[in-house]
Every structure is written in structure tokens, then in C-alpha cells.
CSV table of C-alpha atoms and ligand atoms in Angstrom, one decimal:
chain,number,residue,atom,x,y,z
A,21,ASP,CA,200.4,121.1,60.5
A,22,TYR,CA,198.2,121.2,63.6
A,23,LYS,CA,197.7,124.9,63.8
A,24,PHE,CA,195.4,124.6,66.7
A,25,TRP,CA,196.9,121.6,68.5
A,26,LYS,CA,200.3,123.3,68.5
A,27,THR,CA,198.9,126.0,70.8
A,28,GLN,CA,197.6,123.4,73.3
A,29,PRO,CA,199.3,121.8,76.3
A,30,VAL,CA,199.9,118.4,74.6
A,31,PRO,CA,203.3,116.8,73.6
A,32,SER,CA,204.3,117.4,70.0
A,33,LEU,CA,204.6,114.3,67.7
A,34,GLU,CA,208.4,114.5,67.7
A,35,GLU,CA,208.8,115.0,71.4
A,36,LYS,CA,210.6,112.4,73.5
A,37,ILE,CA,209.1,112.2,76.9
A,38,VAL,CA,211.6,112.4,79.7
A,39,SER,CA,209.5,113.1,82.7
A,40,GLU,CA,205.9,112.7,83.8
A,41,GLY,CA,203.5,115.5,84.9
A,42,PRO,CA,201.3,118.5,83.9
A,43,ILE,CA,202.4,120.6,80.9
A,44,ASP,CA,200.8,124.0,81.6
A,45,THR,CA,201.8,126.3,84.5
A,46,THR,CA,199.6,125.9,87.5
A,47,LYS,CA,196.5,128.0,87.5
A,48,THR,CA,193.4,128.4,89.6
A,49,PRO,CA,189.7,128.7,88.5
A,50,ASP,CA,190.0,132.5,89.1
A,51,ASP,CA,192.6,132.8,86.4
A,52,ILE,CA,190.0,131.5,83.9
A,53,PRO,CA,187.6,133.8,82.1
A,54,ASN,CA,184.0,133.8,83.3
A,55,THR,CA,182.5,134.0,79.9
A,56,PRO,CA,182.7,131.8,76.8
A,57,LEU,CA,184.8,132.7,73.7
A,58,PRO,CA,182.7,134.7,71.1
A,59,LEU,CA,181.2,132.8,68.2
A,60,LEU,CA,180.5,134.1,64.7
A,61,LYS,CA,177.4,136.4,65.0
A,62,GLU,CA,175.0,133.8,63.5
A,63,PHE,CA,175.6,131.3,66.3
A,64,GLU,CA,175.2,131.1,70.1
A,65,TRP,CA,176.3,128.9,72.9
A,66,SER,CA,173.6,126.7,74.4
A,67,THR,CA,174.0,124.4,77.5
A,68,ILE,CA,171.9,121.3,76.7
A,69,ASP,CA,169.6,119.9,79.3
A,70,ILE,CA,169.6,116.2,78.5
A,71,GLU,CA,167.0,115.6,81.2
A,72,ASN,CA,164.6,117.5,78.9
A,73,LYS,CA,163.3,115.1,76.3
A,74,VAL,CA,163.2,117.7,73.5
A,75,GLU,CA,166.8,118.7,74.1
A,76,LEU,CA,168.0,115.1,74.4
A,77,ASP,CA,166.3,114.4,71.1
A,78,GLU,CA,168.1,117.3,69.5
A,79,VAL,CA,171.4,115.7,70.5
A,80,TYR,CA,170.2,112.4,69.3
A,81,GLN,CA,169.3,113.8,65.8
A,82,LEU,CA,172.5,115.8,65.5
A,83,LEU,CA,174.6,112.6,66.1
A,84,TYR,CA,172.3,110.4,64.2
A,85,GLU,CA,172.9,112.5,61.1
A,86,HIS,CA,176.5,113.8,61.6
A,87,TYR,CA,178.5,111.7,64.0
A,88,VAL,CA,181.4,109.2,63.3
A,89,GLU,CA,181.2,107.1,60.1
A,90,ASP,CA,183.5,104.4,58.8
A,91,GLN,CA,186.1,105.2,56.2
A,92,ASP,CA,183.7,104.5,53.2
A,93,GLY,CA,180.7,106.2,54.7
A,94,THR,CA,178.7,102.9,54.8
A,95,PHE,CA,178.0,102.9,58.5
A,96,ARG,CA,177.4,105.6,61.2
A,97,PHE,CA,177.2,105.1,65.0
A,98,LYS,CA,173.6,105.1,66.2
A,99,TYR,CA,173.5,106.2,69.8
A,100,THR,CA,170.1,105.9,71.5
A,101,HIS,CA,168.4,108.1,74.2
A,102,GLU,CA,169.1,105.4,76.7
A,103,PHE,CA,172.8,105.3,75.7
A,104,PHE,CA,173.2,109.0,76.3
A,105,ASN,CA,171.6,108.7,79.7
A,106,TRP,CA,174.1,106.1,80.6
A,107,ALA,CA,177.2,107.7,79.0
A,108,LEU,CA,176.5,111.4,79.8
A,109,LYS,CA,175.1,111.1,83.3
A,110,PRO,CA,177.6,109.1,85.5
A,111,PRO,CA,177.8,110.2,89.2
A,112,GLY,CA,179.2,113.8,89.4
A,113,TRP,CA,177.9,114.7,85.9
A,114,ARG,CA,177.2,118.4,85.2
A,115,LYS,CA,174.7,119.9,82.9
A,116,ASN,CA,177.2,122.7,82.2
A,117,TRP,CA,179.5,120.2,80.6
A,118,HIS,CA,176.9,119.3,77.8
A,119,VAL,CA,177.8,122.1,75.5
A,120,GLY,CA,175.9,123.0,72.3
A,121,VAL,CA,176.0,125.6,69.5
A,122,ARG,CA,172.8,126.8,67.9
A,123,VAL,CA,172.0,128.9,64.9
A,124,LYS,CA,170.5,132.1,66.4
A,125,ASP,CA,167.7,132.6,63.8
A,126,THR,CA,166.3,129.1,63.8
A,127,ASN,CA,167.5,127.8,67.2
A,128,LYS,CA,168.8,124.7,65.4
A,129,LEU,CA,171.5,122.7,67.3
A,130,VAL,CA,174.5,122.4,65.0
A,131,ALA,CA,177.4,121.3,67.2
A,132,PHE,CA,178.0,119.5,70.5
A,133,ILE,CA,180.8,118.5,72.9
A,134,SER,CA,180.7,116.9,76.3
A,135,ALA,CA,182.7,116.2,79.4
A,136,ILE,CA,182.1,113.7,82.3
A,137,PRO,CA,184.2,113.4,85.5
A,138,ALA,CA,186.8,110.5,85.4
A,139,ASP,CA,189.7,110.2,87.8
A,140,LEU,CA,192.6,108.5,86.1
A,141,LYS,CA,195.3,106.4,87.7
A,142,LEU,CA,198.7,105.7,86.2
A,143,ASN,CA,199.8,102.4,87.7
A,144,THR,CA,203.3,103.0,86.3
A,145,SER,CA,203.9,105.9,88.7
A,146,GLY,CA,201.0,105.6,91.0
A,147,ASN,CA,199.9,109.1,90.2
A,148,VAL,CA,196.1,109.8,90.4
A,149,ILE,CA,194.9,112.6,88.1
A,150,PRO,CA,191.6,114.3,88.6
A,151,SER,CA,190.2,114.5,85.1
A,152,VAL,CA,187.4,114.5,82.7
A,153,GLU,CA,186.7,112.4,79.7
A,154,ILE,CA,185.7,114.3,76.5
A,155,ASN,CA,183.4,112.7,74.1
A,156,PHE,CA,180.7,113.2,71.4
A,157,LEU,CA,182.4,116.1,69.6
A,158,VAL,CA,180.3,116.7,66.5
A,159,ILE,CA,179.7,119.5,64.0
A,160,HIS,CA,176.9,119.6,61.4
A,161,LYS,CA,178.3,118.5,58.0
A,162,LYS,CA,177.5,121.9,56.4
A,163,LEU,CA,179.7,123.7,59.0
A,164,ARG,CA,182.8,121.5,58.6
A,165,ASN,CA,186.3,122.8,58.1
A,166,LYS,CA,185.5,126.3,59.5
A,167,ARG,CA,187.7,126.0,62.6
A,168,LEU,CA,184.7,125.6,64.9
A,169,ALA,CA,186.1,122.4,66.6
A,170,PRO,CA,188.9,124.4,68.3
A,171,VAL,CA,186.4,126.8,69.6
A,172,LEU,CA,184.3,124.0,71.1
A,173,ILE,CA,187.4,122.4,72.6
A,174,LYS,CA,188.5,125.7,74.2
A,175,GLU,CA,185.0,126.3,75.6
A,176,ILE,CA,184.7,122.8,77.2
A,177,THR,CA,188.3,123.4,78.6
A,178,ARG,CA,187.2,126.7,80.1
A,179,ARG,CA,184.1,125.1,81.8
A,180,VAL,CA,186.2,122.2,83.1
A,181,ASN,CA,189.0,124.5,84.4
A,182,LYS,CA,186.4,126.6,86.2
A,183,GLU,CA,185.7,123.4,88.3
A,184,ASP,CA,189.5,123.2,89.1
A,185,ILE,CA,190.1,120.3,86.8
A,186,TRP,CA,193.1,120.6,84.4
A,187,GLN,CA,193.5,117.2,82.7
A,188,ALA,CA,191.4,115.2,80.3
A,189,LEU,CA,191.3,111.9,78.6
A,190,TYR,CA,189.9,111.5,75.1
A,191,THR,CA,190.1,109.1,72.2
A,192,ALA,CA,189.8,109.6,68.4
A,193,GLY,CA,190.3,107.7,65.2
A,194,VAL,CA,192.4,110.5,63.8
A,195,VAL,CA,196.1,111.1,64.7
A,196,LEU,CA,196.7,114.3,66.7
A,197,PRO,CA,199.7,115.4,68.9
A,198,SER,CA,200.2,112.9,70.6
A,199,PRO,CA,198.8,109.5,71.2
A,200,LEU,CA,199.7,107.9,74.5
A,201,ALA,CA,198.5,104.6,73.3
A,202,VAL,CA,196.9,103.1,70.2
A,203,SER,CA,194.5,100.2,70.0
A,204,ARG,CA,193.0,98.4,67.0
A,205,TYR,CA,189.4,97.4,66.6
A,206,THR,CA,188.8,93.7,66.1
A,207,HIS,CA,185.5,92.1,65.1
A,208,ARG,CA,184.0,88.7,65.8
A,209,PRO,CA,181.1,87.9,63.4
A,210,ILE,CA,178.0,86.6,65.0
A,211,ASN,CA,175.6,86.9,62.0
A,212,TRP,CA,178.1,86.5,59.2
A,213,SER,CA,175.5,86.4,56.3
A,214,LYS,CA,174.1,89.8,57.4
A,215,LEU,CA,177.6,91.2,57.7
A,216,HIS,CA,178.3,90.0,54.2
A,217,ASP,CA,175.0,91.5,52.9
A,218,VAL,CA,175.8,95.0,54.2
A,219,GLY,CA,179.4,94.9,53.0
A,220,PHE,CA,181.0,94.7,56.5
A,221,SER,CA,182.5,91.2,55.9
A,222,HIS,CA,183.9,89.9,52.6
A,223,LEU,CA,183.9,86.4,51.3
A,224,PRO,CA,187.5,85.2,51.1
A,225,ALA,CA,188.5,84.0,47.6
A,226,ASN,CA,188.9,80.3,48.6
A,227,GLN,CA,185.8,80.1,50.8
A,228,THR,CA,182.0,79.5,50.4
A,229,LYS,CA,179.3,81.4,52.2
A,230,ALA,CA,178.1,78.2,53.9
A,231,GLY,CA,181.7,77.5,55.0
A,232,MET,CA,181.9,81.0,56.5
A,233,ILE,CA,178.6,80.6,58.4
A,234,ALA,CA,179.7,77.2,59.7
A,235,TYR,CA,183.1,78.6,60.8
A,236,TYR,CA,181.4,81.3,63.0
A,237,VAL,CA,178.6,79.2,64.4
A,238,LEU,CA,178.2,79.3,68.2
A,239,PRO,CA,176.4,77.0,70.6
A,240,ASN,CA,173.1,78.2,72.0
A,241,GLU,CA,174.0,77.6,75.6
A,242,THR,CA,176.8,79.1,77.6
A,243,LYS,CA,179.3,76.7,79.1
A,244,THR,CA,180.8,78.3,82.3
A,245,SER,CA,179.0,76.8,85.2
A,246,GLY,CA,177.6,79.5,87.6
A,247,LEU,CA,177.3,82.1,84.8
A,248,ARG,CA,174.3,84.5,85.2
A,249,GLU,CA,173.3,88.1,84.8
A,250,ILE,CA,174.6,90.5,87.5
A,251,GLU,CA,172.3,91.5,90.3
A,252,GLN,CA,172.5,94.5,92.6
A,253,LYS,CA,173.6,92.2,95.5
A,254,ASP,CA,176.8,91.3,93.6
A,255,LEU,CA,178.2,94.8,93.5
A,256,ASP,CA,180.6,94.6,96.5
A,257,GLN,CA,182.2,91.3,95.3
A,258,VAL,CA,182.4,92.4,91.7
A,259,PHE,CA,184.0,95.7,92.7
A,260,ASP,CA,186.6,94.0,94.9
A,261,LEU,CA,187.5,91.6,92.1
A,262,PHE,CA,187.7,94.5,89.6
A,263,ILE,CA,189.9,96.7,91.7
A,264,LYS,CA,192.5,93.9,92.1
A,265,PHE,CA,192.3,93.1,88.4
A,266,GLN,CA,192.9,96.7,87.4
A,267,THR,CA,196.4,96.7,88.8
A,268,ARG,CA,197.4,94.6,85.7
A,269,PHE,CA,197.1,97.7,83.5
A,270,GLU,CA,199.2,100.8,83.2
A,271,LEU,CA,196.4,103.4,82.8
A,272,VAL,CA,193.0,102.9,84.4
A,273,GLN,CA,190.0,104.9,85.5
A,274,GLN,CA,189.9,105.1,89.3
A,275,PHE,CA,186.3,104.3,90.2
A,276,LYS,CA,184.5,104.8,93.4
A,277,LYS,CA,182.1,102.0,94.1
A,278,HIS,CA,179.0,104.0,93.1
A,279,GLU,CA,180.7,105.1,89.9
A,280,PHE,CA,181.5,101.5,89.0
A,281,GLU,CA,177.9,100.6,89.8
A,282,HIS,CA,176.7,103.1,87.3
A,283,TRP,CA,178.9,101.8,84.5
A,284,ILE,CA,178.2,98.1,85.0
A,285,LEU,CA,174.6,98.1,86.2
A,286,GLY,CA,173.4,100.8,83.9
A,287,GLY,CA,172.4,103.5,86.4
A,288,LYS,CA,168.7,103.6,85.6
A,289,SER,CA,166.9,105.7,88.2
A,290,ASP,CA,164.0,103.2,88.5
A,291,GLY,CA,166.4,100.3,89.0
A,292,SER,CA,165.2,98.6,85.8
A,293,LYS,CA,167.6,96.6,83.6
A,294,SER,CA,169.7,98.5,81.1
A,295,ASN,CA,169.2,97.8,77.4
A,296,VAL,CA,172.7,99.3,76.8
A,297,ILE,CA,175.1,97.6,79.2
A,298,LYS,CA,175.0,93.9,79.8
A,299,THR,CA,177.0,92.4,82.7
A,300,TYR,CA,177.4,88.7,83.7
A,301,VAL,CA,179.0,87.2,86.7
A,302,VAL,CA,180.3,83.7,87.5
A,303,GLU,CA,179.3,82.5,91.0
A,304,ASN,CA,180.9,79.4,92.4
A,305,LYS,CA,179.3,76.8,94.7
A,306,ASP,CA,180.3,78.8,97.8
A,307,GLY,CA,178.6,82.0,96.6
A,308,LYS,CA,181.9,83.6,95.6
A,309,ILE,CA,182.1,85.7,92.4
A,310,THR,CA,185.1,84.5,90.5
A,311,ASP,CA,184.7,86.3,87.2
A,312,PHE,CA,182.6,88.9,85.4
A,313,PHE,CA,182.4,90.4,81.9
A,314,SER,CA,180.4,93.2,80.4
A,315,TYR,CA,179.7,94.6,77.0
A,316,TYR,CA,177.6,97.5,75.7
A,317,LEU,CA,175.3,97.6,72.7
A,318,LEU,CA,175.7,100.4,70.2
A,319,PRO,CA,174.3,99.7,66.7
A,320,PHE,CA,175.4,101.2,63.4
A,321,THR,CA,173.0,102.8,61.0
A,322,VAL,CA,173.5,101.1,57.6
A,323,LEU,CA,173.5,103.9,55.0
A,324,ASN,CA,172.2,103.2,51.5
A,325,ASN,CA,171.3,99.5,51.8
A,326,ALA,CA,168.0,98.2,50.4
A,327,GLN,CA,167.9,95.1,52.7
A,328,HIS,CA,169.1,96.4,56.1
A,329,ASN,CA,169.1,99.7,57.9
A,330,GLU,CA,170.8,98.7,61.2
A,331,LEU,CA,173.6,96.5,62.3
A,332,GLY,CA,173.6,95.2,65.9
A,333,ILE,CA,177.0,95.7,67.6
A,334,ALA,CA,178.3,94.7,71.0
A,335,TYR,CA,181.5,96.2,72.4
A,336,LEU,CA,183.5,94.4,75.1
A,337,PHE,CA,183.7,96.6,78.2
A,338,TYR,CA,185.1,95.7,81.6
A,339,TYR,CA,185.9,92.2,82.8
A,340,ALA,CA,187.9,90.5,85.5
A,341,SER,CA,188.8,87.1,86.6
A,342,ASP,CA,190.4,85.7,89.7
A,343,SER,CA,192.3,83.3,87.4
A,344,ALA,CA,194.4,86.3,86.2
A,345,GLY,CA,198.1,85.4,86.5
A,346,LYS,CA,197.4,81.7,87.0
A,347,ASP,CA,198.2,78.9,84.5
A,348,ASN,CA,194.6,78.5,83.4
A,349,TYR,CA,194.0,82.2,82.8
A,350,LYS,CA,194.2,82.1,79.0
A,351,GLU,CA,191.8,79.1,78.8
A,352,ARG,CA,189.5,80.8,81.4
A,353,LEU,CA,189.3,84.1,79.4
A,354,ASN,CA,188.6,82.2,76.2
A,355,SER,CA,185.6,80.4,77.8
A,356,LEU,CA,184.3,83.6,79.4
A,357,ILE,CA,184.5,85.5,76.1
A,358,THR,CA,183.0,82.7,74.1
A,359,ASP,CA,180.1,82.9,76.6
A,360,ALA,CA,179.9,86.6,76.1
A,361,LEU,CA,179.5,86.0,72.4
A,362,ILE,CA,176.8,83.4,73.0
A,363,THR,CA,174.8,85.7,75.4
A,364,SER,CA,175.0,88.5,72.9
A,365,LYS,CA,172.9,86.6,70.3
A,366,LYS,CA,169.8,87.3,72.5
A,367,PHE,CA,170.3,91.0,71.9
A,368,ASN,CA,170.3,90.9,68.1
A,369,VAL,CA,174.1,91.4,67.9
A,370,ASP,CA,175.5,90.8,64.4
A,371,VAL,CA,179.1,91.5,65.3
A,372,PHE,CA,181.0,91.6,68.6
A,373,ASN,CA,183.9,94.1,68.8
A,374,CYS,CA,186.8,94.5,71.1
A,375,LEU,CA,190.0,96.5,71.1
A,376,THR,CA,193.5,95.2,71.4
A,377,SER,CA,193.8,96.7,74.9
A,378,GLN,CA,193.3,95.0,78.3
A,379,ASP,CA,194.2,91.3,78.2
A,380,ASN,CA,192.4,90.9,74.9
A,381,SER,CA,195.4,89.4,73.1
A,382,TYR,CA,194.9,86.2,75.2
A,383,PHE,CA,191.6,85.4,73.3
A,384,ILE,CA,191.4,87.5,70.1
A,385,LYS,CA,192.7,84.8,67.9
A,386,ASP,CA,191.1,81.7,69.5
A,387,ALA,CA,187.7,83.3,69.8
A,388,LYS,CA,187.8,84.2,66.1
A,389,PHE,CA,188.1,88.0,66.3
A,390,GLY,CA,189.6,89.5,63.1
A,391,SER,CA,191.5,92.8,62.7
A,392,GLY,CA,189.5,95.7,61.5
A,393,ASP,CA,190.7,98.9,59.7
A,394,GLY,CA,189.8,101.1,62.6
A,395,PHE,CA,192.3,102.3,65.2
A,396,LEU,CA,191.6,104.1,68.4
A,397,ASN,CA,194.2,106.6,69.7
A,398,TYR,CA,194.2,107.6,73.4
A,399,TYR,CA,195.2,111.1,74.4
A,400,LEU,CA,195.8,113.0,77.7
A,401,PHE,CA,195.3,116.8,77.8
A,402,ASN,CA,197.9,118.7,79.8
A,403,TYR,CA,199.7,115.7,81.1
A,404,LYS,CA,202.9,114.1,79.8
A,405,THR,CA,203.5,110.5,80.4
A,406,PHE,CA,205.6,107.6,79.0
A,407,PRO,CA,203.8,105.6,76.3
A,408,VAL,CA,201.4,103.0,77.5
A,409,HIS,CA,201.5,99.5,75.9
A,410,GLY,CA,198.1,97.8,75.5
A,411,GLY,CA,197.4,97.8,79.2
A,412,ILE,CA,194.6,100.4,79.2
A,413,ASP,CA,191.1,100.9,80.0
A,414,PRO,CA,188.6,100.1,77.2
A,415,LYS,CA,186.5,103.3,77.5
B,11,LIG,C1,189.0,115.2,66.9
B,11,LIG,N1,188.3,114.1,66.7
B,11,LIG,O1,193.1,118.5,63.8
B,11,LIG,P1,194.6,121.4,63.8
B,11,LIG,S1,186.2,111.9,69.0
B,11,LIG,C2,190.3,116.6,68.4
B,11,LIG,N2,189.5,115.5,68.2
B,11,LIG,O2,193.1,121.2,64.4
B,11,LIG,P2,187.4,122.2,62.2
B,11,LIG,C3,190.1,117.3,66.2
B,11,LIG,N3,190.6,117.5,67.4
B,11,LIG,O3,195.0,120.1,63.2
B,11,LIG,P3,185.8,120.0,61.5
B,11,LIG,C4,189.3,116.1,65.9
B,11,LIG,N4,189.0,116.2,64.6
B,11,LIG,O4,194.6,122.5,62.9
B,11,LIG,C5,189.6,117.3,64.1
B,11,LIG,N5,190.3,117.9,65.0
B,11,LIG,O5,195.4,121.6,65.1
B,11,LIG,C6,191.0,119.2,64.9
B,11,LIG,N6,183.1,114.7,62.6
B,11,LIG,O6,188.7,122.1,63.2
B,11,LIG,C7,191.9,119.2,63.7
B,11,LIG,N7,183.7,113.3,66.1
B,11,LIG,O7,186.3,122.8,62.9
B,11,LIG,C8,192.1,120.7,63.5
B,11,LIG,O8,187.2,120.7,61.8
B,11,LIG,C9,190.8,121.3,63.9
B,11,LIG,O9,184.8,121.0,61.0
B,11,LIG,C10,189.9,121.6,62.7
B,11,LIG,O10,185.3,119.4,62.9
B,11,LIG,C11,185.9,118.3,63.5
B,11,LIG,O11,184.5,113.1,70.5
B,11,LIG,C12,184.8,117.3,63.9
B,11,LIG,O12,184.5,112.3,64.2
B,11,LIG,C13,185.5,116.1,64.5
B,11,LIG,O13,181.8,116.2,63.5
B,11,LIG,C14,184.0,118.0,65.0
B,11,LIG,O14,184.7,116.5,61.6
B,11,LIG,C15,183.9,117.0,62.7
B,11,LIG,O15,186.1,118.8,60.6
B,11,LIG,C16,182.8,115.9,63.0
B,11,LIG,O16,187.8,123.0,61.0
B,11,LIG,C17,182.2,113.5,62.7
B,11,LIG,O17,190.2,120.3,64.7
B,11,LIG,C18,182.2,113.1,64.2
B,11,LIG,C19,183.6,112.9,64.8
B,11,LIG,C20,184.9,113.1,66.9
B,11,LIG,C21,184.8,112.0,67.9
B,11,LIG,C22,185.7,112.8,70.3
B,11,LIG,C23,186.8,113.3,71.3
B,11,LIG,C24,187.1,114.7,71.0
B,11,LIG,C25,188.2,115.2,71.8
B,11,LIG,C26,188.5,116.7,71.6
B,11,LIG,C27,189.7,117.2,72.4
B,11,LIG,C28,189.5,117.4,73.8
B,11,LIG,C29,190.7,118.0,74.5
B,11,LIG,C30,190.5,118.1,76.0
B,11,LIG,C31,189.6,119.3,76.4
B,11,LIG,C32,189.3,119.4,77.9
B,11,LIG,C33,190.5,119.8,78.6
B,11,LIG,C34,190.3,120.0,80.1
B,11,LIG,C35,190.7,120.1,81.2
B,12,LIG,MG1,184.2,123.8,61.5
């Protein structure tokens, strides 16, 4: 019955939204307490310095053992150190928003929650909402169901409010009051036989293994002429293309150019190529960038399998095309996404995932993505808005 969520500025599940805007009364950072909520006496708050290798490794270990699993507990997300450096350190990131809980006696990290800055734009009303995105909420399995999650959520809220930010975006597999949009995960097998070995894909009754493998086979070479990996020099053109393309969707993140650069080029301080985010552009004969796509790599740990311990997974991220709205758009998107699938083979990807958001319904069927059992609910904290239909940001 949502004992905690009932007390928070979110719409209730029954509520019919009649107007858009903040839910709470207006406050200022001075109205917010200067100190954290108390924890049970065995525990203490600990701000995590992810630029310190030892502390980054503690976050890695906590999530490696305790983060999100699939429904049957066969797979668990396997974030890497490099992934955290990308996902937790975009421009404007704050160390104070990487919040941990430790056991006082042993200093062991047992819980974590994070916020990063993310301005949101509702293209329905034109409203821009200075916000954060909340992610990586995790509690050690032995400390579950003790109402620690609400304490972590209130503490991250306090730290964000202290910076004069009052809204947040977050996503979860679970249903809470109240989703503003729902997307479904879809999966495109790349290495069907491995997916079958680990129990991710099943052999349909009237099919053979060889038949399945043949159905999903992809060429070795991409087919869009002018397709290549992104380079730093493409940033201005890709950003312009992206900003235009984003007007198609109802809820988007409003990026500044250097923020967008971080998300699609990987933000490595030494300028080296990212192993996490892969971005490709299409350059025509006149040197104009006409399309781009990107995907990130986030493997699963395969739990309890004698043959395999990891599954390579790509997630479709941002893309844009100057064909959007034209007659050839569907065909164009299909070739781009097929090329994305082909390029992903180089990075040991076994399955390519995408959500039912963005313009993905244009290619999901033709590019052989199949519906999964996972859903992703999108939420806004302290902001009421009319439901959003599919046209949302993938993050
Ligand atoms: C969840 N995922 O309903 P009620 S996603 C939010 N997001 O409250 P306890 C959640 N709330 O129903 P446990 C939630 N899961 O009584 C549960 N809840 O009102 C609510 N899993 O707390 C739940 N990571 O401590 C209930 O539950 C209350 O021990 C119960 O801990 C939950 O990162 C959890 O799936 C998820 O580690 C930490 O199960 C634990 O079960 C776990 O007794 C595996 O909590 C990992 C996992 C979640 C990934 C994510 C987004 C989180 C968003 C949090 C909300 C942010 C709001 C905005 C704040 C900033 C505002 C500003 C400005
Ligand atoms: Mg708990």
C-alpha cells in the first residue's frame, strides 16, 4: 500500500492529472535540514569518492553481488569501473551525490544511491525542469525489507534540494506511484546459440537450432555508405542533427553541447575511445552528417551456469536521422539499426536490446527484435504531467 511513497510528492495511482507542474509547496535550500536523517546505530552515512579506486571498487562489488537481476535470478547486471566513470561523472556531477551507507564496525559498504544533473524538457508544454536523474539504488541482500530504501531516497532528496533542485527523473522495473510512461524491453539475438545455452532464448516448438541460427544471421559488413565511427570533429554537426530530432519526442533531456559530448563520445579524460559507448555517424559525399546511432555495452553476469559466466549486451542509446518525417524514414532507420547490429558483433555482443520508446516501433519487427518480459517505468519526482506515449528519452 505504498506506506512510504504515499508521503512523497508524487501522483497517486488513481489520480487523474488535470494540470502540469510541481506538487510540493515552493521551498528554498535554507528550508532543508543541514544534516542527514539518522540511521540505526550500527550504520553510518558515507559519501563515496569514485575517483578513488578503492571506493569505486567497493561500489562495483556491491552492485556486482546485489544489483538488479532478472525475474528468475539467472542474470545480474554487470557494471564495470569504466561504466561508472561514464554514468556517474557527466558534466556537473557532484561527489556529494554518490551516497553510501557503511557498517560502522567493519566499514563495509552495504547500500548506495546516486544522482546526476539532468535538465528535462517537456515538448508538450515547452517547460524546462532543472532536475537530477536518480540511479543505482542498491541495498545488500541481507539488509532487505528493513525500510532502508526510503531513508536513502530521503537523503539523496535532501542533498539535491540543498543545491536548489526540486525535481527528479528515475526509472524502475517495479510499479510505484505513478509511472508517467512505460516502455518494454525488446531483444535482438546476435549469438542465438549462446543465448539458448544460458536459457535466455528458447527453442520454439516447431523450429530447429540450425533454423534459429540461420534466421538471425547477419552480414559481416555494414551497408550504409559513409558509415564510420564518430570522431571529435563531428560533434557540432551531430549535436545540431540531434537537437532537431529531439523535437519529435514528448519528454527529453535538454543537453548542452558538452553534456551531449560526454554521453556520446564517452568522456574519457585522456581522450581515448570508450569501451562502453559506441557511436557511429553517416557522412555523405559533401561531408554532411546525415544520421548517427549509438549504443552502450553492459554485460550480464550469468549466475549458476557451467558453460558461460557472462553475456554480452548492447543497449540502443541515442540516434537521429535527417530522414525523419520523410517517406524513406522507416527504411532508413531499418538499415541504420541493422548496421548497428552488425557493428556490435565486434564487441562480443550476444544480444542487442532496445526499448519500445523513441521511434523504435519503426524497426523493431523488421530488424527481428522480440518482446521481453521486462518493462521499464519512467517516473518524475515532484512534478505532475500528462502521460507520455512512447516518445521518450532512452536513458
Ligand atoms: C525502487 N526501485 O515500494 P512503499 S532502480 C523506488 N525505486 O516503499 P525497503 C522502491 N522505490 O511501497 P528493499 C524501489 N524498490 O512502502 C522498492 N522501493 O511506499 C520502495 N534491489 O523499502 C518500496 N535497484 O528498504 C517500499 O526495500 C520501500 O530492502 C521498501 O530495498 C529496495 O536505481 C531496493 O532493483 C530496490 O537493492 C534498494 O530491493 C532493493 O527491498 C535492491 O524495505 C536490487 O522502497 C537492485 C534494484 C533499483 C534500481 C533505481 C532508481 C531508484 C529511484 C528511487 C526514487 C528516487 C526519487 C527521487 C529522489 C530525488 C528527488 C529530488 C529532488
Ligand atoms: Mg531495507
